[in-house]
């Protein structure tokens, strides 16, 4: 029987999405996984997110714990309880969230009032943190990305009630911009509209507000934390972050190793015996009609410029000529989807493309692939390379963000020491990516070296244990 862990503190996590309830990207994985990981080290975290239309049927499983009759244009209430193992608070405000489409937009694009929709979420988060609910009052308010950026500001303006705040940047490219004329509508004080506070290039940014007013700032990898203070990565926020450098910490994300593990795949395997991986590869190639004598690379990604997808059409033909193959799963920019289709049409027995996303198929790719390609131009943390490590699917990655923090390059020194876990290239251009693919072919041909790299990769710790410990230390330091 497991000994109960003494509670060290309480955290209200506020975000726009979280698994298993709603997901559009990696943010949801972090928000959903962190409470369970923190519980093991004594922190009680509950998650506040909007009650989107898809979640409304679940509201009757929860209890009403808070009500505001005029919440940015209509009534709002908070429903709390356990949903699928997650202690959650859903903000039920139909005028803001009961819409057909995703969390941020519908068929016509982003919702016109997203600034108001997520300001409301932040407003409620600050009030719940300050006042507590049903005998539960957090010590810390943890805001995630621009959707929760105003929460530390509202908490500061209304009095913190003894609650500290932390702002996590998952992707600085999304900044929550709004015009200056929205100040009153968003319940923000006019006297705080200046460059050192709310003003951002003549308008408002909820992300900037969080960076200015939060007690501490985290990003999702140490290297990304350093990158964000430089113009080429900071996207206009580098000055704000550099000014608050002493409050910034980079903490790597983790992955759910109960779900992302080759030991639970239909043909399981471990680092001690990779026979199952060979069987997965053979079955996958047979099903997809692929004949690949060299390394089978996989790519599971949004098909966008940020992810370096444009480099594939330039470099993959030479990789194929050298014996390599490629299986792609993803969607995104229409031009890049078309480019991937052209590769498939050109090399039908070496390249397979599936447009869209399928979690089960994604698992199959990692179980079958020899290498996973992540040629991103920027990558705050990245989960794909971590899945690759867990599956012995050797990551080939660019030297940015969390990719640089998690993959040990197959340099001569690392290979000699027997510690390499992948291939890292820089800069992010076709020349460097092409050279990395050539190195992949050569390493794959050296079976003892390749097997050692696979085993090294699978020994890496990619779960939430270390990350949860780092967050727990951050919280404890904030309360000290």
CSV table of C-alpha atoms in Angstrom, one decimal:
chain,number,residue,atom,x,y,z
A,1,UNK,CA,0.0,0.0,0.0
A,2,UNK,CA,1.4,3.4,-1.0
A,3,UNK,CA,2.1,5.9,1.8
A,4,UNK,CA,0.0,9.1,1.3
A,5,UNK,CA,2.1,12.1,0.5
A,6,UNK,CA,1.8,15.1,2.8
A,7,UNK,CA,0.4,18.1,1.0
A,8,UNK,CA,3.0,20.9,0.6
A,9,UNK,CA,0.8,23.4,-1.1
A,10,UNK,CA,-2.1,24.1,-3.4
A,11,UNK,CA,-1.9,25.3,-7.0
A,12,UNK,CA,-4.7,26.6,-9.3
A,13,UNK,CA,-3.6,25.9,-12.9
A,14,UNK,CA,-5.5,28.0,-15.5
A,15,UNK,CA,-5.3,27.0,-19.2
A,16,UNK,CA,-7.4,26.9,-22.3
A,17,UNK,CA,-7.1,23.2,-22.8
A,18,UNK,CA,-6.0,20.0,-21.0
A,19,UNK,CA,-6.1,16.3,-21.6
A,20,UNK,CA,-8.2,14.2,-21.4
A,21,UNK,CA,-10.9,16.8,-21.9
A,22,UNK,CA,-9.8,19.0,-24.7
A,23,UNK,CA,-6.7,19.1,-26.8
A,24,UNK,CA,-5.3,21.0,-29.8
A,25,UNK,CA,-1.6,20.7,-29.0
A,26,UNK,CA,1.2,20.0,-26.6
A,27,UNK,CA,-0.1,22.6,-24.1
A,28,UNK,CA,-3.0,20.2,-23.3
A,29,UNK,CA,-0.6,17.3,-22.6
A,30,UNK,CA,1.3,19.4,-20.1
A,31,UNK,CA,-1.8,20.8,-18.3
A,32,UNK,CA,-3.4,17.3,-18.1
A,33,UNK,CA,-0.2,15.5,-16.9
A,34,UNK,CA,1.2,18.0,-14.4
A,35,UNK,CA,-1.5,17.6,-11.6
A,36,UNK,CA,-0.9,13.8,-11.3
A,37,UNK,CA,2.9,14.2,-11.4
A,38,UNK,CA,2.8,16.9,-8.7
A,39,UNK,CA,0.5,14.9,-6.5
A,40,UNK,CA,3.3,12.4,-6.1
A,41,UNK,CA,5.5,15.0,-4.6
A,42,UNK,CA,2.9,16.6,-2.3
A,43,UNK,CA,1.3,19.4,-4.4
A,44,UNK,CA,-2.5,19.6,-4.8
A,45,UNK,CA,-3.1,21.1,-8.3
A,46,UNK,CA,-6.6,21.8,-9.7
A,47,UNK,CA,-7.2,23.0,-13.3
A,48,UNK,CA,-9.5,25.8,-14.4
A,49,UNK,CA,-10.5,25.8,-18.1
A,50,UNK,CA,-13.5,26.9,-20.2
A,51,UNK,CA,-16.6,24.8,-20.6
A,52,UNK,CA,-16.6,24.6,-24.4
A,53,UNK,CA,-19.6,23.1,-26.2
A,54,UNK,CA,-18.0,19.7,-26.4
A,55,UNK,CA,-17.6,19.7,-22.5
A,56,UNK,CA,-21.1,21.0,-21.6
A,57,UNK,CA,-22.6,17.5,-21.4
A,58,UNK,CA,-20.1,16.8,-18.5
A,59,UNK,CA,-21.3,19.7,-16.4
A,60,UNK,CA,-24.0,17.7,-14.7
A,61,UNK,CA,-21.2,15.5,-13.2
A,62,UNK,CA,-19.9,18.6,-11.4
A,63,UNK,CA,-20.9,20.9,-8.5
A,64,UNK,CA,-21.4,24.6,-8.8
A,65,UNK,CA,-18.9,26.4,-6.6
A,66,UNK,CA,-18.9,30.0,-7.9
A,67,UNK,CA,-21.2,32.4,-9.8
A,68,UNK,CA,-20.9,35.8,-11.3
A,69,UNK,CA,-24.0,37.4,-12.9
A,70,UNK,CA,-22.1,39.7,-15.2
A,71,UNK,CA,-19.0,38.1,-16.6
A,72,UNK,CA,-17.9,40.0,-19.7
A,73,UNK,CA,-21.4,40.0,-21.2
A,74,UNK,CA,-23.4,37.3,-19.5
A,75,UNK,CA,-23.7,35.0,-16.5
A,76,UNK,CA,-20.8,32.8,-15.5
A,77,UNK,CA,-20.4,29.9,-13.1
A,78,UNK,CA,-17.7,27.5,-12.1
A,79,UNK,CA,-18.4,23.8,-11.9
A,80,UNK,CA,-15.9,21.7,-10.0
A,81,UNK,CA,-15.2,18.0,-9.5
A,82,UNK,CA,-13.3,15.0,-10.8
A,83,UNK,CA,-13.6,14.3,-14.6
A,84,UNK,CA,-11.6,11.3,-15.9
A,85,UNK,CA,-9.2,11.5,-13.0
A,86,UNK,CA,-8.5,15.3,-13.3
A,87,UNK,CA,-9.6,17.7,-10.6
A,88,UNK,CA,-11.1,20.3,-12.8
A,89,UNK,CA,-13.0,23.5,-12.6
A,90,UNK,CA,-15.0,24.4,-15.8
A,91,UNK,CA,-16.0,28.0,-16.4
A,92,UNK,CA,-19.5,27.7,-17.8
A,93,UNK,CA,-20.2,31.0,-19.7
A,94,UNK,CA,-22.3,30.0,-22.7
A,95,UNK,CA,-22.1,33.5,-24.3
A,96,UNK,CA,-18.3,33.0,-24.5
A,97,UNK,CA,-17.7,29.3,-25.0
A,98,UNK,CA,-20.8,27.5,-26.2
A,99,UNK,CA,-20.0,27.6,-29.9
A,100,UNK,CA,-19.5,25.2,-32.8
A,101,UNK,CA,-15.8,24.7,-33.5
A,102,UNK,CA,-12.6,24.5,-31.6
A,103,UNK,CA,-11.4,26.4,-28.5
A,104,UNK,CA,-10.1,29.3,-30.5
A,105,UNK,CA,-12.1,29.5,-33.7
A,106,UNK,CA,-14.7,28.1,-36.0
A,107,UNK,CA,-15.1,27.5,-39.7
A,108,UNK,CA,-14.6,31.1,-40.5
A,109,UNK,CA,-11.3,31.4,-38.5
A,110,UNK,CA,-10.4,32.7,-35.0
A,111,UNK,CA,-13.3,34.0,-32.9
A,112,UNK,CA,-13.5,37.8,-33.1
A,113,UNK,CA,-13.7,38.1,-29.3
A,114,UNK,CA,-10.9,35.8,-28.2
A,115,UNK,CA,-9.4,38.6,-26.2
A,116,UNK,CA,-12.6,38.9,-24.2
A,117,UNK,CA,-13.2,35.1,-24.0
A,118,UNK,CA,-9.8,34.4,-22.4
A,119,UNK,CA,-9.7,37.6,-20.3
A,120,UNK,CA,-12.9,36.2,-18.7
A,121,UNK,CA,-11.1,33.0,-17.9
A,122,UNK,CA,-8.2,35.0,-16.4
A,123,UNK,CA,-10.5,37.2,-14.4
A,124,UNK,CA,-12.2,34.2,-12.8
A,125,UNK,CA,-8.9,32.6,-12.1
A,126,UNK,CA,-7.7,35.6,-10.2
A,127,UNK,CA,-10.9,35.8,-8.2
A,128,UNK,CA,-10.8,32.1,-7.3
A,129,UNK,CA,-7.2,32.3,-6.4
A,130,UNK,CA,-7.7,35.4,-4.2
A,131,UNK,CA,-10.9,34.2,-2.4
A,132,UNK,CA,-10.7,30.4,-2.6
A,133,UNK,CA,-13.7,28.1,-3.0
A,134,UNK,CA,-15.4,25.7,-0.7
A,135,UNK,CA,-12.5,25.7,1.8
A,136,UNK,CA,-9.9,25.3,-0.9
A,137,UNK,CA,-7.6,28.2,-1.5
A,138,UNK,CA,-4.4,28.0,-3.6
A,139,UNK,CA,-1.0,29.2,-2.6
A,140,UNK,CA,0.0,29.7,-6.2
A,141,UNK,CA,-1.8,30.7,-9.4
A,142,UNK,CA,-0.1,29.0,-12.4
A,143,UNK,CA,-1.1,30.6,-15.7
A,144,UNK,CA,-0.4,28.9,-19.1
A,145,UNK,CA,0.3,30.8,-22.3
A,146,UNK,CA,-1.5,33.9,-23.6
A,147,UNK,CA,-5.0,32.6,-22.9
A,148,UNK,CA,-4.3,32.9,-19.2
A,149,UNK,CA,-1.8,35.8,-19.4
A,150,UNK,CA,-4.1,38.4,-17.8
A,151,UNK,CA,-4.6,36.3,-14.7
A,152,UNK,CA,-1.4,37.4,-12.9
A,153,UNK,CA,-2.3,41.0,-13.8
A,154,UNK,CA,-5.9,40.8,-12.5
A,155,UNK,CA,-4.5,39.2,-9.3
A,156,UNK,CA,-2.0,42.0,-8.9
A,157,UNK,CA,-4.6,44.8,-9.5
A,158,UNK,CA,-7.2,43.3,-7.1
A,159,UNK,CA,-4.9,42.3,-4.3
A,160,UNK,CA,-3.2,39.0,-4.3
A,161,UNK,CA,-4.7,37.7,-1.1
A,162,UNK,CA,-1.3,36.1,-0.3
A,163,UNK,CA,-1.3,34.1,-3.6
A,164,UNK,CA,1.9,34.0,-5.7
A,165,UNK,CA,1.8,33.7,-9.4
A,166,UNK,CA,3.8,31.9,-12.1
A,167,UNK,CA,3.5,32.3,-15.9
A,168,UNK,CA,4.5,29.5,-18.3
A,169,UNK,CA,5.4,30.3,-21.9
A,170,UNK,CA,4.7,27.2,-24.0
A,171,UNK,CA,5.1,29.1,-27.4
A,172,UNK,CA,5.9,32.7,-27.5
A,173,UNK,CA,4.7,33.0,-31.1
A,174,UNK,CA,1.2,33.3,-29.8
A,175,UNK,CA,0.8,36.5,-27.8
A,176,UNK,CA,-2.9,37.4,-27.3
A,177,UNK,CA,-2.9,40.8,-29.0
A,178,UNK,CA,-5.8,43.2,-28.6
A,179,UNK,CA,-6.3,46.9,-29.5
A,180,UNK,CA,-5.7,49.6,-26.9
A,181,UNK,CA,-9.4,50.5,-27.1
A,182,UNK,CA,-10.2,47.2,-25.4
A,183,UNK,CA,-8.8,48.3,-22.1
A,184,UNK,CA,-12.2,49.1,-20.5
A,185,UNK,CA,-13.9,46.1,-22.1
A,186,UNK,CA,-11.2,43.8,-20.6
A,187,UNK,CA,-11.5,45.5,-17.1
A,188,UNK,CA,-7.9,46.7,-17.2
A,189,UNK,CA,-6.8,50.0,-15.6
A,190,UNK,CA,-6.0,52.9,-17.9
A,191,UNK,CA,-3.1,54.1,-15.8
A,192,UNK,CA,-1.3,50.8,-16.5
A,193,UNK,CA,-1.2,51.4,-20.2
A,194,UNK,CA,2.5,52.2,-20.6
A,195,UNK,CA,5.5,50.2,-21.9
A,196,UNK,CA,6.6,49.0,-18.5
A,197,UNK,CA,3.2,47.4,-17.9
A,198,UNK,CA,0.3,46.7,-20.3
A,199,UNK,CA,1.2,48.6,-23.5
A,200,UNK,CA,2.7,46.5,-26.3
A,201,UNK,CA,3.6,48.2,-29.5
A,202,UNK,CA,0.6,50.5,-29.2
A,203,UNK,CA,-1.9,47.8,-28.2
A,204,UNK,CA,-2.3,45.0,-25.6
A,205,UNK,CA,-0.8,41.6,-25.2
A,206,UNK,CA,-2.2,39.2,-22.6
A,207,UNK,CA,1.1,37.3,-22.7
A,208,UNK,CA,3.1,40.4,-22.0
A,209,UNK,CA,0.8,41.2,-19.1
A,210,UNK,CA,1.6,37.8,-17.6
A,211,UNK,CA,5.3,38.2,-18.1
A,212,UNK,CA,5.3,41.6,-16.4
A,213,UNK,CA,3.0,40.8,-13.4
A,214,UNK,CA,3.8,37.1,-12.6
A,215,UNK,CA,6.2,36.6,-9.7
A,216,UNK,CA,8.0,33.9,-11.7
A,217,UNK,CA,8.2,32.9,-15.3
A,218,UNK,CA,8.9,29.5,-16.7
A,219,UNK,CA,9.4,28.2,-20.2
A,220,UNK,CA,9.3,24.5,-21.3
A,221,UNK,CA,13.0,24.0,-21.7
A,222,UNK,CA,16.2,25.6,-20.4
A,223,UNK,CA,17.5,26.3,-23.9
A,224,UNK,CA,14.3,28.0,-24.9
A,225,UNK,CA,14.4,30.2,-21.9
A,226,UNK,CA,17.8,31.5,-23.0
A,227,UNK,CA,16.7,31.8,-26.7
A,228,UNK,CA,13.7,33.9,-25.8
A,229,UNK,CA,16.0,36.7,-24.7
A,230,UNK,CA,17.4,37.1,-28.2
A,231,UNK,CA,15.6,38.9,-31.1
A,232,UNK,CA,15.7,35.9,-33.4
A,233,UNK,CA,13.5,33.9,-31.0
A,234,UNK,CA,11.8,36.4,-28.7
A,235,UNK,CA,9.4,37.7,-31.3
A,236,UNK,CA,9.2,41.1,-29.8
A,237,UNK,CA,9.1,39.9,-26.2
A,238,UNK,CA,12.9,39.5,-25.8
A,239,UNK,CA,13.2,42.9,-24.0
A,240,UNK,CA,10.5,42.0,-21.4
A,241,UNK,CA,12.1,38.6,-20.7
A,242,UNK,CA,15.7,40.0,-20.6
A,243,UNK,CA,14.5,42.6,-18.1
A,244,UNK,CA,13.0,39.8,-15.9
A,245,UNK,CA,15.9,37.3,-16.5
A,246,UNK,CA,16.3,36.6,-12.8
A,247,UNK,CA,12.7,35.4,-12.6
A,248,UNK,CA,12.9,33.1,-15.6
A,249,UNK,CA,13.4,29.3,-15.3
A,250,UNK,CA,13.4,26.7,-18.0
A,251,UNK,CA,11.8,23.4,-17.0
A,252,UNK,CA,11.5,20.6,-19.6
A,253,UNK,CA,8.2,18.9,-20.2
A,254,UNK,CA,7.8,15.2,-19.8
A,255,UNK,CA,5.7,12.6,-21.6
A,256,UNK,CA,3.3,10.0,-20.2
A,257,UNK,CA,5.4,6.9,-20.2
A,258,UNK,CA,2.5,4.7,-19.3
A,259,UNK,CA,1.0,5.6,-22.7
A,260,UNK,CA,4.1,6.3,-24.8
A,261,UNK,CA,6.0,3.1,-24.2
A,262,UNK,CA,7.0,0.4,-26.7
A,263,UNK,CA,6.2,-2.1,-24.0
A,264,UNK,CA,2.5,-1.5,-24.4
A,265,UNK,CA,2.4,-1.6,-28.2
A,266,UNK,CA,0.7,-4.6,-30.0
A,267,UNK,CA,4.2,-6.0,-30.8
A,268,UNK,CA,6.0,-4.9,-27.7
A,269,UNK,CA,9.8,-4.5,-27.3
A,270,UNK,CA,12.3,-3.2,-24.8
A,271,UNK,CA,15.9,-1.9,-24.9
A,272,UNK,CA,17.1,-5.4,-24.0
A,273,UNK,CA,15.4,-6.9,-27.0
A,274,UNK,CA,14.6,-4.9,-30.1
A,275,UNK,CA,13.2,-7.8,-32.1
A,276,UNK,CA,9.7,-6.5,-31.7
A,277,UNK,CA,10.7,-3.2,-33.2
A,278,UNK,CA,12.0,-5.0,-36.3
A,279,UNK,CA,8.6,-6.9,-36.5
A,280,UNK,CA,6.7,-3.6,-36.2
A,281,UNK,CA,8.7,-2.1,-39.0
A,282,UNK,CA,8.2,-5.1,-41.3
A,283,UNK,CA,4.5,-5.1,-40.8
A,284,UNK,CA,4.1,-1.4,-41.3
A,285,UNK,CA,6.2,-1.4,-44.5
A,286,UNK,CA,4.1,-4.3,-45.9
A,287,UNK,CA,0.9,-2.6,-45.1
A,288,UNK,CA,2.0,0.8,-46.6
A,289,UNK,CA,3.6,-0.8,-49.7
A,290,UNK,CA,7.1,0.4,-48.8
A,291,UNK,CA,10.3,-1.2,-49.7
A,292,UNK,CA,13.1,0.5,-47.7
A,293,UNK,CA,16.5,-1.1,-47.6
A,294,UNK,CA,18.0,1.7,-45.5
A,295,UNK,CA,16.6,3.7,-42.5
A,296,UNK,CA,12.9,4.3,-42.3
A,297,UNK,CA,12.4,7.8,-41.0
A,298,UNK,CA,9.1,9.0,-39.6
A,299,UNK,CA,7.7,12.5,-39.2
A,300,UNK,CA,4.7,13.3,-37.0
A,301,UNK,CA,4.2,17.0,-37.1
A,302,UNK,CA,2.2,20.1,-38.1
A,303,UNK,CA,3.1,20.7,-41.7
A,304,UNK,CA,4.3,24.3,-41.3
A,305,UNK,CA,7.3,26.5,-42.0
A,306,UNK,CA,8.1,26.6,-38.2
A,307,UNK,CA,8.5,22.8,-38.3
A,308,UNK,CA,11.0,23.0,-41.3
A,309,UNK,CA,8.7,21.0,-43.5
A,310,UNK,CA,9.9,22.9,-46.6
A,311,UNK,CA,13.3,21.3,-46.2
A,312,UNK,CA,11.9,17.8,-46.9
A,313,UNK,CA,11.1,18.3,-50.6
A,314,UNK,CA,14.6,19.5,-51.1
A,315,UNK,CA,16.5,16.9,-49.1
A,316,UNK,CA,14.4,13.7,-49.1
A,317,UNK,CA,15.1,12.7,-52.8
A,318,UNK,CA,18.8,12.2,-52.0
A,319,UNK,CA,17.9,10.4,-48.8
A,320,UNK,CA,15.7,8.0,-50.8
A,321,UNK,CA,18.4,7.5,-53.4
A,322,UNK,CA,20.7,6.4,-50.6
A,323,UNK,CA,18.2,3.7,-49.5
A,324,UNK,CA,16.1,5.7,-47.0
A,325,UNK,CA,12.3,5.8,-46.7
A,326,UNK,CA,9.9,8.3,-45.0
A,327,UNK,CA,6.4,7.9,-43.4
A,328,UNK,CA,4.6,11.2,-42.7
A,329,UNK,CA,1.6,11.9,-40.5
A,330,UNK,CA,0.4,15.5,-40.1
A,331,UNK,CA,-1.6,18.4,-41.5
A,332,UNK,CA,-1.2,22.1,-41.8
A,333,UNK,CA,-0.3,24.5,-44.6
A,334,UNK,CA,-1.9,23.5,-47.8
A,335,UNK,CA,1.2,24.2,-49.9
A,336,UNK,CA,3.3,22.0,-47.6
A,337,UNK,CA,0.6,19.2,-47.6
A,338,UNK,CA,0.8,19.3,-51.4
A,339,UNK,CA,4.6,19.1,-51.3
A,340,UNK,CA,4.5,16.0,-49.2
A,341,UNK,CA,2.0,14.5,-51.6
A,342,UNK,CA,4.4,15.2,-54.4
A,343,UNK,CA,7.1,13.3,-52.6
A,344,UNK,CA,4.8,10.3,-52.2
A,345,UNK,CA,3.8,10.4,-55.8
A,346,UNK,CA,7.4,10.6,-56.9
A,347,UNK,CA,8.6,7.8,-54.6
A,348,UNK,CA,5.5,5.6,-54.0
A,349,UNK,CA,7.5,2.6,-52.6
A,350,UNK,CA,9.6,4.8,-50.3
A,351,UNK,CA,7.4,7.6,-49.1
A,352,UNK,CA,4.0,7.3,-47.4
A,353,UNK,CA,1.9,10.3,-46.4
A,354,UNK,CA,-1.2,10.5,-44.3
A,355,UNK,CA,-2.8,13.9,-43.9
A,356,UNK,CA,-4.5,14.5,-40.6
A,357,UNK,CA,-3.8,13.2,-37.1
A,358,UNK,CA,-4.5,9.8,-35.7
A,359,UNK,CA,-3.1,9.0,-32.2
A,360,UNK,CA,-3.1,5.2,-32.8
A,361,UNK,CA,-1.3,5.6,-36.2
A,362,UNK,CA,1.2,7.9,-34.5
A,363,UNK,CA,2.1,5.1,-32.0
A,364,UNK,CA,2.5,2.7,-35.0
A,365,UNK,CA,5.0,5.1,-36.6
A,366,UNK,CA,7.1,5.4,-33.6
A,367,UNK,CA,7.1,1.7,-33.1
A,368,UNK,CA,8.1,1.0,-36.7
A,369,UNK,CA,10.5,3.9,-37.5
A,370,UNK,CA,14.2,3.8,-37.2
A,371,UNK,CA,14.5,7.5,-36.9
A,372,UNK,CA,12.2,10.5,-36.3
A,373,UNK,CA,12.8,13.8,-38.1
A,374,UNK,CA,12.3,17.1,-36.2
A,375,UNK,CA,13.8,19.8,-38.4
A,376,UNK,CA,12.1,22.7,-36.6
A,377,UNK,CA,13.2,26.4,-36.9
A,378,UNK,CA,12.1,26.9,-33.3
A,379,UNK,CA,10.8,24.4,-30.8
A,380,UNK,CA,10.0,25.4,-27.2
A,381,UNK,CA,10.3,21.9,-25.9
A,382,UNK,CA,9.1,19.3,-28.3
A,383,UNK,CA,7.5,16.0,-27.4
A,384,UNK,CA,8.1,14.2,-30.7
A,385,UNK,CA,11.8,13.7,-30.0
A,386,UNK,CA,10.9,12.4,-26.5
A,387,UNK,CA,8.6,9.8,-28.0
A,388,UNK,CA,11.4,8.9,-30.4
A,389,UNK,CA,13.8,8.4,-27.4
A,390,UNK,CA,11.3,6.2,-25.6
A,391,UNK,CA,10.8,4.0,-28.6
A,392,UNK,CA,14.4,3.8,-29.7
A,393,UNK,CA,13.4,5.7,-32.8
A,394,UNK,CA,16.6,7.8,-33.1
A,395,UNK,CA,15.8,11.5,-33.2
A,396,UNK,CA,17.3,13.7,-36.0
A,397,UNK,CA,16.7,17.2,-34.7
A,398,UNK,CA,17.7,20.8,-35.2
A,399,UNK,CA,19.8,22.6,-32.5
A,400,UNK,CA,17.0,24.7,-31.1
A,401,UNK,CA,14.9,24.9,-27.9
A,402,UNK,CA,14.1,21.7,-26.1
A,403,UNK,CA,15.5,19.6,-29.0
A,404,UNK,CA,19.0,20.8,-28.0
A,405,UNK,CA,18.3,20.0,-24.3
A,406,UNK,CA,17.1,16.4,-24.9
A,407,UNK,CA,19.2,14.8,-27.7
A,408,UNK,CA,22.9,13.9,-27.4
A,409,UNK,CA,24.4,14.5,-30.8
A,410,UNK,CA,26.3,11.6,-32.5
A,411,UNK,CA,29.6,13.6,-32.5
A,412,UNK,CA,32.8,11.7,-32.7
A,413,UNK,CA,33.3,12.3,-28.9
A,414,UNK,CA,29.8,11.1,-28.0
A,415,UNK,CA,30.1,8.0,-30.3
A,416,UNK,CA,33.5,7.2,-28.8
A,417,UNK,CA,32.1,7.5,-25.3
A,418,UNK,CA,29.0,5.4,-26.2
A,419,UNK,CA,26.5,8.1,-25.1
A,420,UNK,CA,25.0,9.4,-28.4
A,421,UNK,CA,21.2,9.3,-28.6
A,422,UNK,CA,20.5,11.1,-31.9
A,423,UNK,CA,21.7,13.4,-34.6
A,424,UNK,CA,21.6,17.2,-34.1
A,425,UNK,CA,22.1,19.7,-37.0
A,426,UNK,CA,22.6,23.5,-37.3
A,427,UNK,CA,21.8,25.9,-38.8
A,428,UNK,CA,18.3,25.0,-40.0
A,429,UNK,CA,18.8,25.0,-43.7
A,430,UNK,CA,18.8,22.4,-46.5
A,431,UNK,CA,22.6,22.1,-46.5
A,432,UNK,CA,22.8,21.1,-42.8
A,433,UNK,CA,19.6,19.0,-42.9
A,434,UNK,CA,20.9,17.1,-45.9
A,435,UNK,CA,24.2,16.4,-44.2
A,436,UNK,CA,22.3,15.1,-41.2
A,437,UNK,CA,20.4,12.7,-43.4
A,438,UNK,CA,23.6,11.5,-44.9
A,439,UNK,CA,25.0,10.9,-41.4
A,440,UNK,CA,21.8,9.0,-40.6
A,441,UNK,CA,22.3,6.6,-43.5
A,442,UNK,CA,25.9,6.0,-42.5
A,443,UNK,CA,25.1,5.4,-38.8
A,444,UNK,CA,22.2,3.1,-39.7
A,445,UNK,CA,24.6,1.0,-41.8
A,446,UNK,CA,26.9,0.4,-38.8
A,447,UNK,CA,24.6,-2.0,-36.9
A,448,UNK,CA,26.5,-2.2,-33.6
A,449,UNK,CA,26.8,1.6,-33.4
A,450,UNK,CA,23.1,2.0,-34.4
A,451,UNK,CA,21.9,-0.5,-31.8
A,452,UNK,CA,23.9,1.3,-29.1
A,453,UNK,CA,22.3,4.6,-30.0
A,454,UNK,CA,18.8,3.0,-29.9
A,455,UNK,CA,19.5,1.5,-26.4
A,456,UNK,CA,21.0,4.8,-25.2
A,457,UNK,CA,17.9,6.6,-26.3
A,458,UNK,CA,15.6,4.2,-24.6
A,459,UNK,CA,17.5,4.6,-21.3
A,460,UNK,CA,16.9,8.4,-21.2
A,461,UNK,CA,14.4,9.6,-18.6
A,462,UNK,CA,11.6,11.4,-20.5
A,463,UNK,CA,8.7,11.0,-18.0
A,464,UNK,CA,7.3,13.6,-15.7
A,465,UNK,CA,9.3,12.7,-12.5
A,466,UNK,CA,12.1,15.2,-13.0
A,467,UNK,CA,9.9,17.9,-14.4
A,468,UNK,CA,7.4,17.6,-11.4
A,469,UNK,CA,10.3,17.8,-9.0
A,470,UNK,CA,11.5,21.0,-10.7
A,471,UNK,CA,8.1,22.6,-10.5
A,472,UNK,CA,7.7,21.5,-6.9
A,473,UNK,CA,11.0,23.2,-6.1
A,474,UNK,CA,10.0,26.4,-7.9
A,475,UNK,CA,6.7,26.5,-6.0
A,476,UNK,CA,8.4,25.9,-2.7
A,477,UNK,CA,11.0,28.7,-3.4
A,478,UNK,CA,8.1,31.0,-4.2
A,479,UNK,CA,6.5,30.4,-0.8
A,480,UNK,CA,9.7,30.5,1.2
